[in-house]
PDB file of C-alpha atoms in Angstrom:
ATOM      1  CA  UNK A  17     -19.849   4.355 -79.900  1.00 51.00           C
ATOM      2  CA  UNK A  18     -18.005   7.920 -79.538  1.00 53.00           C
ATOM      3  CA  UNK A  19     -21.375   9.559 -79.030  1.00 52.00           C
ATOM      4  CA  UNK A  20     -22.439   7.165 -76.185  1.00 55.00           C
ATOM      5  CA  UNK A  21     -19.064   7.776 -74.649  1.00 50.00           C
ATOM      6  CA  UNK A  22     -19.646  11.483 -74.741  1.00 51.00           C
ATOM      7  CA  UNK A  23     -23.087  11.222 -73.063  1.00 51.00           C
ATOM      8  CA  UNK A  24     -21.829   8.808 -70.493  1.00 47.00           C
ATOM      9  CA  UNK A  25     -18.894  11.385 -69.652  1.00 53.00           C
ATOM     10  CA  UNK A  26     -21.201  14.219 -69.461  1.00 46.00           C
ATOM     11  CA  UNK A  27     -23.543  12.471 -67.210  1.00 51.00           C
ATOM     12  CA  UNK A  28     -20.654  11.465 -64.811  1.00 51.00           C
ATOM     13  CA  UNK A  29     -19.442  15.190 -64.844  1.00 47.00           C
ATOM     14  CA  UNK A  30     -23.022  16.463 -63.852  1.00 48.00           C
ATOM     15  CA  UNK A  31     -23.231  13.907 -60.997  1.00 43.00           C
ATOM     16  CA  UNK A  32     -19.831  15.110 -59.580  1.00 46.00           C
ATOM     17  CA  UNK A  33     -20.847  18.658 -59.796  1.00 47.00           C
ATOM     18  CA  UNK A  34     -24.106  17.998 -57.951  1.00 47.00           C
ATOM     19  CA  UNK A  35     -22.505  15.845 -55.274  1.00 43.00           C
ATOM     20  CA  UNK A  36     -21.031  18.767 -53.097  1.00 42.00           C
ATOM     21  CA  UNK A  37     -24.403  20.477 -53.027  1.00 45.00           C
ATOM     22  CA  UNK A  38     -26.278  17.310 -51.929  1.00 39.00           C
ATOM     23  CA  UNK A  39     -23.626  16.885 -49.267  1.00 36.00           C
ATOM     24  CA  UNK A  40     -23.752  20.363 -48.076  1.00 43.00           C
ATOM     25  CA  UNK A  41     -27.433  20.322 -47.852  1.00 39.00           C
ATOM     26  CA  UNK A  42     -27.456  17.181 -45.648  1.00 40.00           C
ATOM     27  CA  UNK A  43     -24.928  18.586 -43.491  1.00 42.00           C
ATOM     28  CA  UNK A  44     -26.866  21.810 -42.964  1.00 40.00           C
ATOM     29  CA  UNK A  45     -29.980  19.651 -42.285  1.00 36.00           C
ATOM     30  CA  UNK A  46     -28.042  17.574 -39.610  1.00 38.00           C
ATOM     31  CA  UNK A  47     -26.599  20.832 -38.125  1.00 40.00           C
ATOM     32  CA  UNK A  48     -30.073  22.068 -37.676  1.00 36.00           C
ATOM     33  CA  UNK A  49     -31.106  19.003 -35.880  1.00 34.00           C
ATOM     34  CA  UNK A  50     -28.167  18.954 -33.657  1.00 37.00           C
ATOM     35  CA  UNK A  51     -27.973  22.616 -32.945  1.00 39.00           C
ATOM     36  CA  UNK A  52     -24.493  22.709 -34.331  1.00 41.00           C
ATOM     37  CA  UNK A  53     -22.224  25.497 -32.779  1.00 39.00           C
ATOM     38  CA  UNK A  54     -21.242  26.612 -36.372  1.00 44.00           C
ATOM     39  CA  UNK A  55     -24.638  28.158 -36.552  1.00 43.00           C
ATOM     40  CA  UNK A  56     -24.260  31.989 -35.937  1.00 44.00           C
ATOM     41  CA  UNK A  57     -26.507  34.139 -33.806  1.00 45.00           C
ATOM     42  CA  UNK A  58     -27.936  35.703 -37.025  1.00 54.00           C
ATOM     43  CA  UNK A  59     -29.536  32.415 -37.893  1.00 73.00           C
ATOM     44  CA  UNK A  60     -31.926  32.323 -34.851  1.00 79.00           C
ATOM     45  CA  UNK A  61     -35.060  34.045 -34.755  1.00 80.00           C
ATOM     46  CA  UNK A  62     -35.508  35.978 -31.414  1.00 83.00           C
ATOM     47  CA  UNK A  63     -38.602  37.613 -30.288  1.00 84.00           C
ATOM     48  CA  UNK A  64     -38.739  38.909 -26.623  1.00 83.00           C
ATOM     49  CA  UNK A  65     -41.930  39.244 -24.697  1.00 84.00           C
ATOM     50  CA  UNK A  66     -42.941  42.328 -22.722  1.00 85.00           C
ATOM     51  CA  UNK A  67     -40.982  42.601 -19.415  1.00 83.00           C
ATOM     52  CA  UNK A  68     -43.284  43.568 -16.640  1.00 85.00           C
ATOM     53  CA  UNK A  69     -42.151  46.753 -14.738  1.00 85.00           C
ATOM     54  CA  UNK A  70     -40.951  46.480 -11.168  1.00 88.00           C
ATOM     55  CA  UNK A  71     -42.025  49.169  -8.661  1.00 92.00           C
ATOM     56  CA  UNK A  72     -38.514  49.099  -7.076  1.00 93.00           C
ATOM     57  CA  UNK A  73     -39.456  51.682  -4.285  1.00 91.00           C
ATOM     58  CA  UNK A  74     -42.458  49.682  -2.935  1.00 94.00           C
ATOM     59  CA  UNK A  75     -40.772  46.180  -3.201  1.00 93.00           C
ATOM     60  CA  UNK A  76     -40.690  44.493   0.310  1.00 93.00           C
ATOM     61  CA  UNK A  77     -37.242  43.865   1.653  1.00 91.00           C
ATOM     62  CA  UNK A  78     -37.971  40.101   2.062  1.00 92.00           C
ATOM     63  CA  UNK A  79     -38.853  39.810  -1.524  1.00 93.00           C
ATOM     64  CA  UNK A  80     -35.158  39.997  -2.877  1.00 95.00           C
ATOM     65  CA  UNK A  81     -31.873  38.850  -1.721  1.00 95.00           C
ATOM     66  CA  UNK A  82     -29.576  41.085   0.114  1.00 95.00           C
ATOM     67  CA  UNK A  83     -26.064  41.798  -1.104  1.00 96.00           C
ATOM     68  CA  UNK A  84     -26.981  40.746  -4.698  1.00 96.00           C
ATOM     69  CA  UNK A  85     -28.292  42.169  -7.950  1.00 96.00           C
ATOM     70  CA  UNK A  86     -28.419  41.194 -11.696  1.00 97.00           C
ATOM     71  CA  UNK A  87     -27.511  43.290 -14.788  1.00 96.00           C
ATOM     72  CA  UNK A  88     -27.752  42.618 -18.524  1.00 95.00           C
ATOM     73  CA  UNK A  89     -25.257  44.556 -20.704  1.00 93.00           C
ATOM     74  CA  UNK A  90     -26.458  46.130 -23.728  1.00 92.00           C
ATOM     75  CA  UNK A  91     -25.729  44.809 -27.335  1.00 88.00           C
ATOM     76  CA  UNK A  92     -23.481  47.661 -28.063  1.00 84.00           C
ATOM     77  CA  UNK A  93     -21.337  46.676 -25.151  1.00 80.00           C
ATOM     78  CA  UNK A  94     -21.489  42.972 -26.124  1.00 75.00           C
ATOM     79  CA  UNK A  95     -17.836  42.384 -26.905  1.00 70.00           C
ATOM     80  CA  UNK A  96     -16.488  44.339 -23.824  1.00 70.00           C
ATOM     81  CA  UNK A  97     -17.384  41.979 -20.903  1.00 67.00           C
ATOM     82  CA  UNK A  98     -15.545  39.218 -22.545  1.00 67.00           C
ATOM     83  CA  UNK A  99     -12.356  41.316 -22.659  1.00 71.00           C
ATOM     84  CA  UNK A 100     -12.702  42.703 -19.053  1.00 75.00           C
ATOM     85  CA  UNK A 101     -10.916  41.235 -16.137  1.00 74.00           C
ATOM     86  CA  UNK A 102     -13.097  41.706 -13.193  1.00 80.00           C
ATOM     87  CA  UNK A 103     -10.288  42.241 -10.641  1.00 80.00           C
ATOM     88  CA  UNK A 104     -10.836  43.253  -6.966  1.00 85.00           C
ATOM     89  CA  UNK A 105      -8.731  46.336  -6.094  1.00 79.00           C
ATOM     90  CA  UNK A 106      -6.947  46.946  -2.726  1.00 80.00           C
ATOM     91  CA  UNK A 107     -10.092  49.033  -1.576  1.00 80.00           C
ATOM     92  CA  UNK A 108     -12.297  45.681  -1.846  1.00 88.00           C
ATOM     93  CA  UNK A 109     -14.317  46.527  -5.077  1.00 91.00           C
ATOM     94  CA  UNK A 110     -14.000  45.304  -8.577  1.00 92.00           C
ATOM     95  CA  UNK A 111     -12.111  47.564 -11.216  1.00 89.00           C
ATOM     96  CA  UNK A 112     -12.870  47.012 -14.868  1.00 87.00           C
ATOM     97  CA  UNK A 113     -11.099  50.010 -16.424  1.00 85.00           C
ATOM     98  CA  UNK A 114     -14.492  51.459 -17.524  1.00 87.00           C
ATOM     99  CA  UNK A 115     -14.874  54.585 -15.408  1.00 91.00           C
ATOM    100  CA  UNK A 116     -18.902  54.432 -15.279  1.00 93.00           C
ATOM    101  CA  UNK A 117     -18.885  50.901 -13.969  1.00 93.00           C
ATOM    102  CA  UNK A 118     -15.986  51.387 -11.700  1.00 93.00           C
ATOM    103  CA  UNK A 119     -17.591  54.600  -9.989  1.00 96.00           C
ATOM    104  CA  UNK A 120     -20.655  52.508  -9.156  1.00 96.00           C
ATOM    105  CA  UNK A 121     -18.509  49.498  -8.001  1.00 95.00           C
ATOM    106  CA  UNK A 122     -16.766  51.657  -5.713  1.00 95.00           C
ATOM    107  CA  UNK A 123     -19.887  53.481  -4.384  1.00 95.00           C
ATOM    108  CA  UNK A 124     -21.663  50.203  -3.703  1.00 96.00           C
ATOM    109  CA  UNK A 125     -18.807  48.062  -2.952  1.00 94.00           C
ATOM    110  CA  UNK A 126     -19.273  45.484  -5.695  1.00 96.00           C
ATOM    111  CA  UNK A 127     -16.725  42.683  -4.877  1.00 94.00           C
ATOM    112  CA  UNK A 128     -17.531  40.082  -7.655  1.00 93.00           C
ATOM    113  CA  UNK A 129     -19.148  39.967 -11.041  1.00 93.00           C
ATOM    114  CA  UNK A 130     -20.307  36.350 -12.023  1.00 91.00           C
ATOM    115  CA  UNK A 131     -21.526  35.406 -15.613  1.00 90.00           C
ATOM    116  CA  UNK A 132     -24.809  33.814 -15.033  1.00 89.00           C
ATOM    117  CA  UNK A 133     -24.411  31.000 -17.483  1.00 87.00           C
ATOM    118  CA  UNK A 134     -20.581  30.552 -16.876  1.00 79.00           C
ATOM    119  CA  UNK A 135     -21.031  27.075 -15.220  1.00 82.00           C
ATOM    120  CA  UNK A 136     -23.504  25.919 -17.731  1.00 84.00           C
ATOM    121  CA  UNK A 137     -20.731  24.997 -20.322  1.00 83.00           C
ATOM    122  CA  UNK A 138     -18.642  23.407 -17.649  1.00 81.00           C
ATOM    123  CA  UNK A 139     -21.317  21.023 -16.477  1.00 81.00           C
ATOM    124  CA  UNK A 140     -21.684  18.998 -19.642  1.00 79.00           C
ATOM    125  CA  UNK A 141     -20.482  18.961 -23.231  1.00 81.00           C
ATOM    126  CA  UNK A 142     -24.100  18.731 -24.474  1.00 83.00           C
ATOM    127  CA  UNK A 143     -24.852  22.230 -23.308  1.00 85.00           C
ATOM    128  CA  UNK A 144     -22.170  23.749 -25.397  1.00 85.00           C
ATOM    129  CA  UNK A 145     -24.052  22.982 -28.684  1.00 87.00           C
ATOM    130  CA  UNK A 146     -26.616  25.701 -27.655  1.00 87.00           C
ATOM    131  CA  UNK A 147     -24.042  28.355 -26.967  1.00 87.00           C
ATOM    132  CA  UNK A 148     -24.626  30.378 -30.069  1.00 88.00           C
ATOM    133  CA  UNK A 149     -28.505  30.222 -29.493  1.00 88.00           C
ATOM    134  CA  UNK A 150     -27.948  31.503 -26.006  1.00 90.00           C
ATOM    135  CA  UNK A 151     -25.874  34.260 -27.442  1.00 88.00           C
ATOM    136  CA  UNK A 152     -28.641  35.113 -29.819  1.00 90.00           C
ATOM    137  CA  UNK A 153     -30.989  35.564 -26.693  1.00 90.00           C
ATOM    138  CA  UNK A 154     -28.373  37.609 -24.844  1.00 91.00           C
ATOM    139  CA  UNK A 155     -27.816  35.121 -22.025  1.00 91.00           C
ATOM    140  CA  UNK A 156     -24.009  35.774 -22.047  1.00 90.00           C
ATOM    141  CA  UNK A 157     -24.808  39.565 -21.276  1.00 92.00           C
ATOM    142  CA  UNK A 158     -26.258  38.604 -17.877  1.00 94.00           C
ATOM    143  CA  UNK A 159     -24.065  39.071 -14.745  1.00 94.00           C
ATOM    144  CA  UNK A 160     -24.756  38.578 -11.139  1.00 95.00           C
ATOM    145  CA  UNK A 161     -23.047  41.195  -9.010  1.00 96.00           C
ATOM    146  CA  UNK A 162     -22.192  40.650  -5.262  1.00 96.00           C
ATOM    147  CA  UNK A 163     -22.225  43.649  -2.986  1.00 96.00           C
ATOM    148  CA  UNK A 164     -21.158  44.322   0.512  1.00 92.00           C
ATOM    149  CA  UNK A 165     -23.506  43.524   3.335  1.00 88.00           C
ATOM    150  CA  UNK A 166     -25.825  46.211   4.133  1.00 92.00           C
ATOM    151  CA  UNK A 167     -25.710  47.899   0.713  1.00 94.00           C
ATOM    152  CA  UNK A 168     -29.091  49.448  -0.295  1.00 96.00           C
ATOM    153  CA  UNK A 169     -29.798  47.052  -3.188  1.00 97.00           C
ATOM    154  CA  UNK A 170     -32.613  49.286  -4.616  1.00 97.00           C
ATOM    155  CA  UNK A 171     -30.393  52.288  -4.720  1.00 97.00           C
ATOM    156  CA  UNK A 172     -27.784  50.161  -6.487  1.00 97.00           C
ATOM    157  CA  UNK A 173     -30.216  48.792  -9.155  1.00 97.00           C
ATOM    158  CA  UNK A 174     -31.397  52.334  -9.859  1.00 97.00           C
ATOM    159  CA  UNK A 175     -27.809  53.550 -10.302  1.00 97.00           C
ATOM    160  CA  UNK A 176     -26.639  50.533 -12.597  1.00 97.00           C
ATOM    161  CA  UNK A 177     -29.815  50.912 -14.636  1.00 95.00           C
ATOM    162  CA  UNK A 178     -28.903  54.510 -15.524  1.00 96.00           C
ATOM    163  CA  UNK A 179     -25.736  53.516 -17.143  1.00 96.00           C
ATOM    164  CA  UNK A 180     -25.549  53.516 -20.913  1.00 93.00           C
ATOM    165  CA  UNK A 181     -23.848  50.202 -21.026  1.00 93.00           C
ATOM    166  CA  UNK A 182     -26.507  48.362 -18.939  1.00 95.00           C
ATOM    167  CA  UNK A 183     -29.926  47.456 -20.466  1.00 94.00           C
ATOM    168  CA  UNK A 184     -31.594  45.843 -17.278  1.00 95.00           C
ATOM    169  CA  UNK A 185     -30.742  45.965 -13.703  1.00 96.00           C
ATOM    170  CA  UNK A 186     -32.886  44.231 -11.133  1.00 96.00           C
ATOM    171  CA  UNK A 187     -32.842  42.856  -7.605  1.00 97.00           C
ATOM    172  CA  UNK A 188     -32.296  39.042  -7.196  1.00 96.00           C
ATOM    173  CA  UNK A 189     -35.861  38.320  -6.380  1.00 93.00           C
ATOM    174  CA  UNK A 190     -36.690  35.477  -4.219  1.00 91.00           C
ATOM    175  CA  UNK A 191     -38.951  32.788  -5.667  1.00 84.00           C
ATOM    176  CA  UNK A 192     -41.963  31.791  -3.518  1.00 75.00           C
ATOM    177  CA  UNK A 193     -44.859  29.369  -3.930  1.00 67.00           C
ATOM    178  CA  UNK A 194     -48.038  31.370  -4.316  1.00 65.00           C
ATOM    179  CA  UNK A 195     -50.094  28.637  -2.607  1.00 65.00           C
ATOM    180  CA  UNK A 196     -50.645  24.947  -2.745  1.00 61.00           C
ATOM    181  CA  UNK A 197     -52.483  23.668  -5.727  1.00 59.00           C
ATOM    182  CA  UNK A 198     -55.980  22.324  -5.507  1.00 63.00           C
ATOM    183  CA  UNK A 199     -55.329  18.699  -5.981  1.00 64.00           C
ATOM    184  CA  UNK A 200     -58.510  17.702  -7.692  1.00 70.00           C
ATOM    185  CA  UNK A 201     -58.509  14.608  -9.876  1.00 74.00           C
ATOM    186  CA  UNK A 202     -57.498  15.162 -13.405  1.00 75.00           C
ATOM    187  CA  UNK A 203     -59.708  13.886 -16.186  1.00 77.00           C
ATOM    188  CA  UNK A 204     -58.094  11.967 -19.013  1.00 78.00           C
ATOM    189  CA  UNK A 205     -59.327  13.369 -22.312  1.00 76.00           C
ATOM    190  CA  UNK A 206     -58.945  10.200 -24.225  1.00 79.00           C
ATOM    191  CA  UNK A 207     -60.665   7.738 -21.796  1.00 80.00           C
ATOM    192  CA  UNK A 208     -62.779  10.016 -19.625  1.00 80.00           C
ATOM    193  CA  UNK A 209     -61.615   8.603 -16.416  1.00 83.00           C
ATOM    194  CA  UNK A 210     -60.426  10.654 -13.450  1.00 84.00           C
ATOM    195  CA  UNK A 211     -57.082  10.058 -11.631  1.00 79.00           C
ATOM    196  CA  UNK A 212     -54.892  11.852  -9.126  1.00 76.00           C
ATOM    197  CA  UNK A 213     -51.019  11.957  -9.352  1.00 74.00           C
ATOM    198  CA  UNK A 214     -49.427   9.803  -6.719  1.00 77.00           C
ATOM    199  CA  UNK A 215     -46.514  12.182  -6.276  1.00 76.00           C
ATOM    200  CA  UNK A 216     -46.472  13.088  -2.587  1.00 73.00           C
ATOM    201  CA  UNK A 217     -45.151  16.558  -3.295  1.00 73.00           C
ATOM    202  CA  UNK A 218     -47.978  17.256  -5.983  1.00 69.00           C
ATOM    203  CA  UNK A 219     -50.386  19.152  -3.754  1.00 66.00           C
ATOM    204  CA  UNK A 220     -47.788  21.378  -1.958  1.00 67.00           C
ATOM    205  CA  UNK A 221     -45.257  22.016  -4.660  1.00 66.00           C
ATOM    206  CA  UNK A 222     -46.924  22.076  -8.003  1.00 63.00           C
ATOM    207  CA  UNK A 223     -47.760  25.597  -7.966  1.00 57.00           C
ATOM    208  CA  UNK A 224     -48.385  26.237 -11.680  1.00 53.00           C
TER     209      UNK A 224
END
């Protein structure tokens, strides 16, 4: 009887030791499915494609927005923007306390820095679950800069791109439809029948 009691006690002991592992494994699996914010950026595999170069000097003026450019800070500079108060000085340009940035802010009259995904997390709670994933891709390092009317955007892009703190600087390019799609009937691979979408905007707007 004592032997059976000892075996039973041992089995219960093993079960209780294993239970936290099972729960943690399930929680981890659930976190992966939900994109839980507890995940850190290091857990995401990030592989960037090749970024095509821009011939800035030959960009037509009607291909980008006036008074606006976009920059991405470097990873070495990652913690800094979150601690910067982008204040507008009495002279009408942003001051950050970082001399290299402030010099260009003054030279090109940059009056506003806008985090490009700032509004994303304010729009819906669902978007916040992907915040760490966005950080892994560096989306939080992108800012849109507003400049005084008449500023030479190309010169400003070149100047900001030369800073050690800036990884990418580019004009805010205007998106344009290349041409209307040829709205030929689509052949259904399973039935072999052809059909045309009844979307009235299909021919003129589905430019991909």
